[in-house]
Coordinates of C-alpha atoms in Angstrom, one line a residue:
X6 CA 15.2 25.5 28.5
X7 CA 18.2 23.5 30.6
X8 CA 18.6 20.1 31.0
X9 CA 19.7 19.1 34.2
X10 CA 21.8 15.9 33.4
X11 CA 23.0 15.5 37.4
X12 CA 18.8 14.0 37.9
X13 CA 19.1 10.5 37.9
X14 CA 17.2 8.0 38.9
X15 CA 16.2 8.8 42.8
X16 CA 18.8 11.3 43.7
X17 CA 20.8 13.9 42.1
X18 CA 24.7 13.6 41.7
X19 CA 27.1 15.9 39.5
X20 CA 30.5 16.7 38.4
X21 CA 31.0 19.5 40.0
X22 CA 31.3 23.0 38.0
X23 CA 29.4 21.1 35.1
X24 CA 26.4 19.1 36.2
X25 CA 26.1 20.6 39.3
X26 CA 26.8 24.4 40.7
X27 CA 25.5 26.5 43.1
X28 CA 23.4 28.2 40.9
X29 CA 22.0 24.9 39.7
X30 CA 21.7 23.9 43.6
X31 CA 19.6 27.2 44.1
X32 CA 16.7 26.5 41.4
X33 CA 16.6 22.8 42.5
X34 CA 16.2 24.0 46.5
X35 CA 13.2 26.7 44.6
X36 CA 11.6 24.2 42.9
X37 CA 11.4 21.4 45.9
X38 CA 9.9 24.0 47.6
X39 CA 7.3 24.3 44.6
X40 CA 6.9 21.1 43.5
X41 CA 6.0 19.5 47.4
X42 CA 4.4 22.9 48.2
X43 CA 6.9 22.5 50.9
X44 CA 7.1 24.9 54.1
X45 CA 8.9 23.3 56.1
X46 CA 12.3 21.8 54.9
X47 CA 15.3 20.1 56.7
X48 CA 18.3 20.4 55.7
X49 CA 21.9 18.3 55.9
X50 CA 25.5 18.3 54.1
X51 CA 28.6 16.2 54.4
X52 CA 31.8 17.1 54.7
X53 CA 32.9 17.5 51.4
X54 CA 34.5 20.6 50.4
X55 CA 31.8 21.9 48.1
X56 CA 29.1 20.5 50.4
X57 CA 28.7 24.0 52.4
X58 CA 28.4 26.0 49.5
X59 CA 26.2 23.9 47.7
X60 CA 24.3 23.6 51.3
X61 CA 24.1 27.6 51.6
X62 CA 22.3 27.6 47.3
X63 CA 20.0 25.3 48.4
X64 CA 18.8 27.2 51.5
X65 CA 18.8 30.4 49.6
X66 CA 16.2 28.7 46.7
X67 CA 14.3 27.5 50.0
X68 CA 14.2 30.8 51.6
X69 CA 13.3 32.5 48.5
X70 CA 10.3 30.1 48.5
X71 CA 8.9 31.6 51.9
X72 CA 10.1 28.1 53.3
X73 CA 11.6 27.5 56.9
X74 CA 14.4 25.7 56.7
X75 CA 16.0 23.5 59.3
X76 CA 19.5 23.1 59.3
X77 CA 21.2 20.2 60.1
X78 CA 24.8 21.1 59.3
X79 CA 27.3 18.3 59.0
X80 CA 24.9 15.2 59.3
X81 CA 24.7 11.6 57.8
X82 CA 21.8 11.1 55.5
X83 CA 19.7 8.9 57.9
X84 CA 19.9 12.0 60.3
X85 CA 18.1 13.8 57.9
X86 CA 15.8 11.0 57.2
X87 CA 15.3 11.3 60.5
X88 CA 14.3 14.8 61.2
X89 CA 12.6 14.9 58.3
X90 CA 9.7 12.6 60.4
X91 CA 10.5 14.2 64.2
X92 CA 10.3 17.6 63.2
X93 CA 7.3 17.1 60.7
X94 CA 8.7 19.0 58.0
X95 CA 7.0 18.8 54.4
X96 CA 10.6 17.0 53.4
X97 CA 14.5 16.5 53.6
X98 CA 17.4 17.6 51.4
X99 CA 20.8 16.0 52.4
X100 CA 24.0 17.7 50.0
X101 CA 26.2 14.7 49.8
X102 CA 27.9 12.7 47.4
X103 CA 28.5 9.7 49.3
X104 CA 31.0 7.2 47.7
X105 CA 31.6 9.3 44.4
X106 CA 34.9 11.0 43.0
X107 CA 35.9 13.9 44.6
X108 CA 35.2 15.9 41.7
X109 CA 31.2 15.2 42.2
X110 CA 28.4 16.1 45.0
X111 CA 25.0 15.7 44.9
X112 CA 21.8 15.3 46.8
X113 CA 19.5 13.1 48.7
X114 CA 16.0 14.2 49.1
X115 CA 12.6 13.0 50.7
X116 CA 9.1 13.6 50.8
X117 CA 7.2 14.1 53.8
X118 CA 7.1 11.6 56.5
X119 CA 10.6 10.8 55.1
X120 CA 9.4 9.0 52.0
X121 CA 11.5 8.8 48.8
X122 CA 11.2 10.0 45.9
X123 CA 11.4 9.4 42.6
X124 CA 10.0 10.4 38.9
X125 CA 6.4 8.9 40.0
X126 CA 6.0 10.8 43.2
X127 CA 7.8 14.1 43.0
X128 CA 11.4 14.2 41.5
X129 CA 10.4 15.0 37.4
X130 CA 8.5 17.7 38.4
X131 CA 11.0 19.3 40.4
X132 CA 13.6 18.7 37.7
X133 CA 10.8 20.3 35.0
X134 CA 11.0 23.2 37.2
X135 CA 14.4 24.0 37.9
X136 CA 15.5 23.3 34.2
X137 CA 12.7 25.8 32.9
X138 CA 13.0 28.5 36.3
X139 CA 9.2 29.1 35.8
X140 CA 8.9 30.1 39.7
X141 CA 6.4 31.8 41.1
X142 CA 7.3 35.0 43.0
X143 CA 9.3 35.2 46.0
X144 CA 7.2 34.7 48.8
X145 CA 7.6 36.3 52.4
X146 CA 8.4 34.0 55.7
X147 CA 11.6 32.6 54.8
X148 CA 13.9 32.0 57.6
X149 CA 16.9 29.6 58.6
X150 CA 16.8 27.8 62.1
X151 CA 19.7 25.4 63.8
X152 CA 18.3 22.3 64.2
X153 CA 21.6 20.1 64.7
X154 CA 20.0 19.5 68.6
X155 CA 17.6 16.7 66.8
X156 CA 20.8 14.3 66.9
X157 CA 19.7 14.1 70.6
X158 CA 16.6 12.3 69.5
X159 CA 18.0 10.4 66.7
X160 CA 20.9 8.7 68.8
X161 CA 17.7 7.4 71.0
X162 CA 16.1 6.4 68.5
X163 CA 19.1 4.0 67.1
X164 CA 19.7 2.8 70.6
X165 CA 16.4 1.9 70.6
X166 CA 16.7 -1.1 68.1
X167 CA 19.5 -2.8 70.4
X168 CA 18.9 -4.7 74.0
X169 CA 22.0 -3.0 75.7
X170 CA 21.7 -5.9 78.6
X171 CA 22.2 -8.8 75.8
X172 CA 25.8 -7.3 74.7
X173 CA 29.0 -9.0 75.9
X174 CA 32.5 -6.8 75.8
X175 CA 33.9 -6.6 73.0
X176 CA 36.4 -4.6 70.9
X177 CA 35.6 -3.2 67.9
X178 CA 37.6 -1.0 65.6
X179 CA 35.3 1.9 63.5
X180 CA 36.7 3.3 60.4
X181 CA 34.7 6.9 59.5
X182 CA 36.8 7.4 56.0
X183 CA 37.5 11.3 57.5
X184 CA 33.1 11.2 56.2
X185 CA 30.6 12.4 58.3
X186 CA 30.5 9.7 60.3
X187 CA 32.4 10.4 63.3
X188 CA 30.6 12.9 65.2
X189 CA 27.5 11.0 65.2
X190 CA 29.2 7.9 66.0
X191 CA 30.8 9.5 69.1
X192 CA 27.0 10.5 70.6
X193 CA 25.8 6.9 69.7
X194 CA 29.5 5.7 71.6
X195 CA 28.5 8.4 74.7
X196 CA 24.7 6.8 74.7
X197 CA 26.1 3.3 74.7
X198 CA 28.6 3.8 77.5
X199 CA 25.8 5.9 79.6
X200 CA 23.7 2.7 79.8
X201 CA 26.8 0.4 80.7
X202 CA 27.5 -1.0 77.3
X203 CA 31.1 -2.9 77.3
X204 CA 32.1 -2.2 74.0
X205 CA 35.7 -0.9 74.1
X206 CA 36.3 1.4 70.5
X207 CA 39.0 1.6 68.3
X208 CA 38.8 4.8 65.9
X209 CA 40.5 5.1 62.3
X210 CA 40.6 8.0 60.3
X211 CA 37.7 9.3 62.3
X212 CA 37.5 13.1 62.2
X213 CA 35.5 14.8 59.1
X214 CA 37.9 16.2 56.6
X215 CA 36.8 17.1 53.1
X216 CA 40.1 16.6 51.2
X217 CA 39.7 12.3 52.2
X218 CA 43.7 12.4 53.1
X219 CA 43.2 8.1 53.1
X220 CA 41.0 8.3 49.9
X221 CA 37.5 8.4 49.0
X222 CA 35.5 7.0 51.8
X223 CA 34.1 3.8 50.3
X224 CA 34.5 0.2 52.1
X225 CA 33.4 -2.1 49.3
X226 CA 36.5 -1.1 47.2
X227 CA 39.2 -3.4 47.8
X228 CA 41.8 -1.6 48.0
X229 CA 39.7 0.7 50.7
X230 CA 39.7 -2.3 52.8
X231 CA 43.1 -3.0 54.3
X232 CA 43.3 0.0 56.9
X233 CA 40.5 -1.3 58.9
X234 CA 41.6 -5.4 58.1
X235 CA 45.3 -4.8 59.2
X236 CA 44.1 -2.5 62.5
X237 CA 41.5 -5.5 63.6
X238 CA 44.5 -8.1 63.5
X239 CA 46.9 -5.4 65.0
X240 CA 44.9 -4.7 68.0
X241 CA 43.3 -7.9 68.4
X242 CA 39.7 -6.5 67.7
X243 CA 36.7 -9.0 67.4
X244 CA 35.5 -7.2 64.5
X245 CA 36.0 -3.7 62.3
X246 CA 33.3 -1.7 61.1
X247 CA 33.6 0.9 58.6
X248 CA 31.8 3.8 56.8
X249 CA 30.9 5.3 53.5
X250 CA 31.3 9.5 53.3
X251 CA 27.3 10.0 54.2
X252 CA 27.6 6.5 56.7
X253 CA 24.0 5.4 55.3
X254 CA 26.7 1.8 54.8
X255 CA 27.6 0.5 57.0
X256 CA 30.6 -2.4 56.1
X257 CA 31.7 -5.8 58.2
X258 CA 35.3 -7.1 58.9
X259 CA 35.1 -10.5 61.3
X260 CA 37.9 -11.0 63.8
X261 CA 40.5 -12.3 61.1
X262 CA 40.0 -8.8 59.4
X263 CA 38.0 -10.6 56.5
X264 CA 35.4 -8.4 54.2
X265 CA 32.0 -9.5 55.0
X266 CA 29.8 -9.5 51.5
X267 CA 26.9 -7.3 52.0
X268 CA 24.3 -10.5 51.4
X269 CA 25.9 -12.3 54.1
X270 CA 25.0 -9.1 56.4
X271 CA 21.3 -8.9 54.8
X272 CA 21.0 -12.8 55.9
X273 CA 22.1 -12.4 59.9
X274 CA 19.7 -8.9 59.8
X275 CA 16.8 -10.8 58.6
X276 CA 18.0 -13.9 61.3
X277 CA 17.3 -11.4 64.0
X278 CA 14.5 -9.6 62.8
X279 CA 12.6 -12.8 62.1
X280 CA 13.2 -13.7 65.7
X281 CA 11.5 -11.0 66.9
X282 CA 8.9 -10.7 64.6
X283 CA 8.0 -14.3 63.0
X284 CA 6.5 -14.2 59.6
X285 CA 7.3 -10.9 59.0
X286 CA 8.4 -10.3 55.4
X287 CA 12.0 -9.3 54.6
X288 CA 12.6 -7.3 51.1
X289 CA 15.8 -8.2 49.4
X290 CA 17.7 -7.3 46.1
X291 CA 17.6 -9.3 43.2
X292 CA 21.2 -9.4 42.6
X293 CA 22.4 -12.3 45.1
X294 CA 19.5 -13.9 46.8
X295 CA 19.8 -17.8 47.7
X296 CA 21.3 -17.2 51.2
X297 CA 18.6 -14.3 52.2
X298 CA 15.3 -16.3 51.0
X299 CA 17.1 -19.8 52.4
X300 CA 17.7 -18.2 55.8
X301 CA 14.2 -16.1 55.3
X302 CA 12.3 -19.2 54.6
X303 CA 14.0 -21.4 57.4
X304 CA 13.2 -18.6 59.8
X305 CA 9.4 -18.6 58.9
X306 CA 9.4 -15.3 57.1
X307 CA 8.7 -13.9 53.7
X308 CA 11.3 -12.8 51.3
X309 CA 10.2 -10.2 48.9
X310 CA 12.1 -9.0 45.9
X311 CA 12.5 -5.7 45.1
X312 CA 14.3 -3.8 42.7
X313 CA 17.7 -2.7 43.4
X314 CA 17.9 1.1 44.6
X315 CA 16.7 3.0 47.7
X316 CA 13.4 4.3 46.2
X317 CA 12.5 0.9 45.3
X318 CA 13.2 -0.9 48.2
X319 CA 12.0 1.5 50.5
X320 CA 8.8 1.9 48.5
X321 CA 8.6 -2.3 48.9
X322 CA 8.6 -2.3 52.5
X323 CA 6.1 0.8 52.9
X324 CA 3.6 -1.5 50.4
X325 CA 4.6 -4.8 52.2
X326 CA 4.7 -3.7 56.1
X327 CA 7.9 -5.6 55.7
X328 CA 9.9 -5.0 59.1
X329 CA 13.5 -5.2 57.1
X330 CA 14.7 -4.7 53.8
X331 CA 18.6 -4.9 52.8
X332 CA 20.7 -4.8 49.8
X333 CA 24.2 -6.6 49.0
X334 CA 25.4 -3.2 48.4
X335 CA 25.5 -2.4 52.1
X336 CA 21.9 -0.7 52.4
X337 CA 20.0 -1.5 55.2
X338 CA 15.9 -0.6 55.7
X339 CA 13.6 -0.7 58.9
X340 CA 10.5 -0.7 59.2
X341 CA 10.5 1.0 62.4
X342 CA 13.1 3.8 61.3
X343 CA 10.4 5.0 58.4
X344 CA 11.7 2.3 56.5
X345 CA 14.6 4.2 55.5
X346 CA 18.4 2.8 55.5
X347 CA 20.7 3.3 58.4
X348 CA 24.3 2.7 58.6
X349 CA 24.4 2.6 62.2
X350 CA 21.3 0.2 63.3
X351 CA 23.0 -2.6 61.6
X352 CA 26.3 -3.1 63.3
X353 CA 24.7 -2.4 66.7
X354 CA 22.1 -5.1 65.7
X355 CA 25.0 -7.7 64.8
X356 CA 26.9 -6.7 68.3
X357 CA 23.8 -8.0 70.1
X358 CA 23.3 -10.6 67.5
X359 CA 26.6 -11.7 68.6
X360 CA 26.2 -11.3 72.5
X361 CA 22.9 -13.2 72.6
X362 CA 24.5 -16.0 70.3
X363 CA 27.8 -16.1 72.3
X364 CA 29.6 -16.8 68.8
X365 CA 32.2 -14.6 66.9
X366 CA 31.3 -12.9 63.3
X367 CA 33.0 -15.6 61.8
X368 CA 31.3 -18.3 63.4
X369 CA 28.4 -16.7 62.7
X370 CA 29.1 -16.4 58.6
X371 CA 31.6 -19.6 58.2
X372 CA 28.0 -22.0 57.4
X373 CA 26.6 -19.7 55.2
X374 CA 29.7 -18.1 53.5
X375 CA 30.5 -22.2 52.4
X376 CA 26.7 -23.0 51.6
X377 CA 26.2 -19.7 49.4
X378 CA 29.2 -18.8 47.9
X379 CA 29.1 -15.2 45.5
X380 CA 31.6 -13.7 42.8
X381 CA 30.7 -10.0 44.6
X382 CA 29.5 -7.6 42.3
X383 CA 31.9 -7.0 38.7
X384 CA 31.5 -3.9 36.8
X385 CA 32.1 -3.3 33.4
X386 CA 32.2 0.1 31.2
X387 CA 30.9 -1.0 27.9
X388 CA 29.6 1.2 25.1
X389 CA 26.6 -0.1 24.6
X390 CA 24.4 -1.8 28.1
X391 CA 21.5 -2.9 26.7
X392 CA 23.2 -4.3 23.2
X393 CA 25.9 -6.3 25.8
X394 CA 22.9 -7.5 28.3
X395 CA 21.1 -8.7 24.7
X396 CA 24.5 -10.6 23.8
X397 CA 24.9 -12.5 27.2
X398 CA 21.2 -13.0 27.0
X399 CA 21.3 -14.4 23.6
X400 CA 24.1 -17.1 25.2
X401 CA 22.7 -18.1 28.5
X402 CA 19.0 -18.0 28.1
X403 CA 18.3 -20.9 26.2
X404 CA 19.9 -22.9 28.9
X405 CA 18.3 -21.8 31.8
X406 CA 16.0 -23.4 34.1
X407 CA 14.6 -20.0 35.5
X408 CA 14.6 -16.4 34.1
X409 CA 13.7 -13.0 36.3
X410 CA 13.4 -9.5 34.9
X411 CA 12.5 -7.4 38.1
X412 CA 16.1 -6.1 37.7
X413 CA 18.2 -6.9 34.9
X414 CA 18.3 -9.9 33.9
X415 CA 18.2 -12.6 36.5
X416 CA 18.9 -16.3 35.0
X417 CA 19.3 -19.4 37.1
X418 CA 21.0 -23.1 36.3
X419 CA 20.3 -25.2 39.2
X420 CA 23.3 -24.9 41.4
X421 CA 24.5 -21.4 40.1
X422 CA 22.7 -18.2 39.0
X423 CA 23.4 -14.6 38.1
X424 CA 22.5 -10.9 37.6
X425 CA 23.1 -8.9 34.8
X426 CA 22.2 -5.3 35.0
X427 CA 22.9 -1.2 34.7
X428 CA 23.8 0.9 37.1
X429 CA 20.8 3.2 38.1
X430 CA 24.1 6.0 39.3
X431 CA 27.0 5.4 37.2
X432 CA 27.8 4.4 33.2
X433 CA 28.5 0.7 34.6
X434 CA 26.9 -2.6 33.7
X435 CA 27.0 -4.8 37.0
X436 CA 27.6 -8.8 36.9
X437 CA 26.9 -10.8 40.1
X438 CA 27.0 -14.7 40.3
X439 CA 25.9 -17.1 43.1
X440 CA 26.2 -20.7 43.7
X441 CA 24.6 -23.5 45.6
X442 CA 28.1 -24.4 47.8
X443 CA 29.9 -24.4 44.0
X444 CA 33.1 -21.8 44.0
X445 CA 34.4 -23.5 41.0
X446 CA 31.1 -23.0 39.1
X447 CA 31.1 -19.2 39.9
X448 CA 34.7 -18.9 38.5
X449 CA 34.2 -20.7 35.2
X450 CA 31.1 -18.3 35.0
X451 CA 32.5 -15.2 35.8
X452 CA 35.5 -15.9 33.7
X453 CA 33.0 -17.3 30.4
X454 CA 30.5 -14.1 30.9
X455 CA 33.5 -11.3 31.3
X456 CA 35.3 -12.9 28.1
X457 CA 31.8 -12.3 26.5
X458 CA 31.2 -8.6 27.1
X459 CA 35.2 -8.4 26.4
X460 CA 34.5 -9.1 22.9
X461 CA 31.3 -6.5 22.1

């Protein structure tokens, strides 16, 4: 029997020709079909260049299965969250590799009524079952409809979350990365102006191309940041937003063309959320929490911790009837959009957020960015994750003053913490430290904890 190394933890990804082919792309389409006794199946890609063919095996295993399959085409992920729950299909497959190398592609998938999956509730049985090609035999009724119409619907539904009245002009630069994101931005942009929105656009590498002529499409590298930073200060913008290659992340830059941290974001989400809804619980990440449970708690709610990772988080707010769940990584759940991550309800959310506060991004963040300081997330390629998480652990714990294991390991010292952990997608070990107003105390720490795992 195969093993199928390109099945991690809730998705699949691959290096392409290896870990993933279309062959391999055809018995994994079979076996969703199998495993979810699945008859109904939507369908999405990027716009990678291996996407469509990969796209194309998968519908084949579908069709094979007797399933109807409803094709997207070139879609974001959240679209086929989407019409996963609006056309009641039996689950979703999106062919994307999001932020990865160009040399990898992969796949999103859900169950019905757009819930994830992982080994618990579906995803080891379908990888028992394409790695041993037990099928059953082919079964009659296959057949392949467009359904790329549903974007209709789905644009509604995202317009849905924002009070068009309460937004003030403003001029805001988009970045798409040449991903997937600019043809669904361009409906939502059409919907806004349609019901008088004053939002004047400023588009950056925006059509889809598969080759990524400006790089990979992924914001939260530093170097990816500069194109939509130096086009906010060229054209005077009052803020940037930007894409990964699927656009389920969405990424901030304030008037001064300054990154915004992902926790920052996750704090002014669960501000407005908790003004509409007070009490409602908000689901954060372990990995940088202070300013999301201070703002939570000031605002009335409760902050839940979840582990870090779609699945989980999404399986946290489902459990909790939480209305919002976010991540520092960019990853934003709602309640009301199957509690799945968007990455185009957030920056509509922060435009009104904005409008109704009559204050900039900045002047929104400055209190918060000062009070809560973080290092961002550091990632290391050691040999050995668990033996360098023991080591750091062996160091630090007899000295703190709090200890979490939801994710990693989680250890706090008054007026600075952190969070050690593995990467649930790539050979990485992850570091992220926080501080109670303290940037001098992050340093030394980042700089003690590095030369630690330097040394294994």
């Amino acid at each position: 029997m195969q093993s199928y190394s390109c099945f991690k933890a809730y998705d699949i990804r691959g290096r392409l020709g290896e870990e993933l082919t279309p062959q391999i792309a055809r018995r994994i389409g079979r076996a969703f079909a199998e495993a979810l006794a699945a008859k109904r199946v939507v369908l999405g890609r990027d716009c990678r260049a291996s996407s469509q063919e990969l796209a194309e095996a998968v519908a084949e295993g579908l069709l094979q299965a007797g399933v109807e399959v409803l094709d997207l085409g070139l879609c974001g992920t959240e679209e086929m969250y989407f019409a996963t729950t609006a056309l009641a299909a039996d689950g979703g497959i999106e062919v994307t590799a999001s932020h990865n190398p160009m040399d990898y592609n992969g796949m999103k998938m859900v169950r019905r009524g757009s819930a994830p999956l992982d080994s618990a509730s579906g995803l080891a049985a379908i990888k028992a079952l394409a790695e041993s090609g037990d099928f059953a035999p082919d079964q009659p009724g296959g057949v392949l409809r467009d359904a790329s119409a549903v974007r209709a619907q789905f644009v509604e539904a995202v317009l849905g979350f924002v009070d068009v009245s309460a937004l003030r002009p403003l001029k805001i630069v988009v970045n798409a990365g040449n991903g997937a994101a600019g043809p669904t931005f361009d409906a939502i942009a059409q919907g806004l102006a349609a019901r008088g929105a004053p939002l004047e656009f400023v588009r950056l590498h925006h059509d889809p191309d598969g080759s990524f002529p400006h790089g990979i499409p992924n914001p939260l590298l530093p170097e990816n940041q500069p194109a939509t930073a130096d086009l906010v200060r060229a054209v005077g913008a009052d803020l940037g937003v930007a894409w990964d290659g699927d656009f389920d992340r969405c990424f901030l830059f304030d008037a001064a063309g300054n990154f915004v941290a992902g926790e920052y974001v996750v704090g002014l989400l669960a501000e407005v959320f908790l003004a509409k809804e007070p009490g409602a619980g908000i689901v954060h990440d372990p990995r940088v929490v202070w300013n999301t449970q201070d703002i939570v708690a000031a605002s009335g709610g409760r902050a839940i911790a979840a582990r870090t990772g779609h699945a989980f988080l999404k399986q946290t707010m489902r459990d909790t009837g939480a209305v919002y769940g976010g991540e520092m990584s960019a990853h934003h759940y709602f309640r009301d959009f199957m509690c799945c991550d968007s990455g185009m309800i957030p920056w509509l959310l922060v435009v009104e957020l904005i409008g109704r506060s009559g204050r900039s991004l900045a002047e929104l963040l400055q209190l918060r960015r000062a009070a809560f300081p973080s290092s961002g997330e550091i990632n290391f390629r050691v040999r050995d994750v668990a033996a360098a998480v023991a080591a750091i652990e062996a160091v630090y714990a007899p000295q703190a003053q709090g200890r979490d294991d939801l994710d990693g390991l989680s250890l706090e010292f008054g007026i600075w913490r952190f969070n050690l952990r593995a990467s649930n997608t790539e050979p990485l070990l992850r570091l992220n430290v926080e501080s109670r107003g303290r940037r001098d105390v992050i340093d030394k720490a980042v700089t003690e904890i590095s030369a630690l795992i330097a040394a294994l």
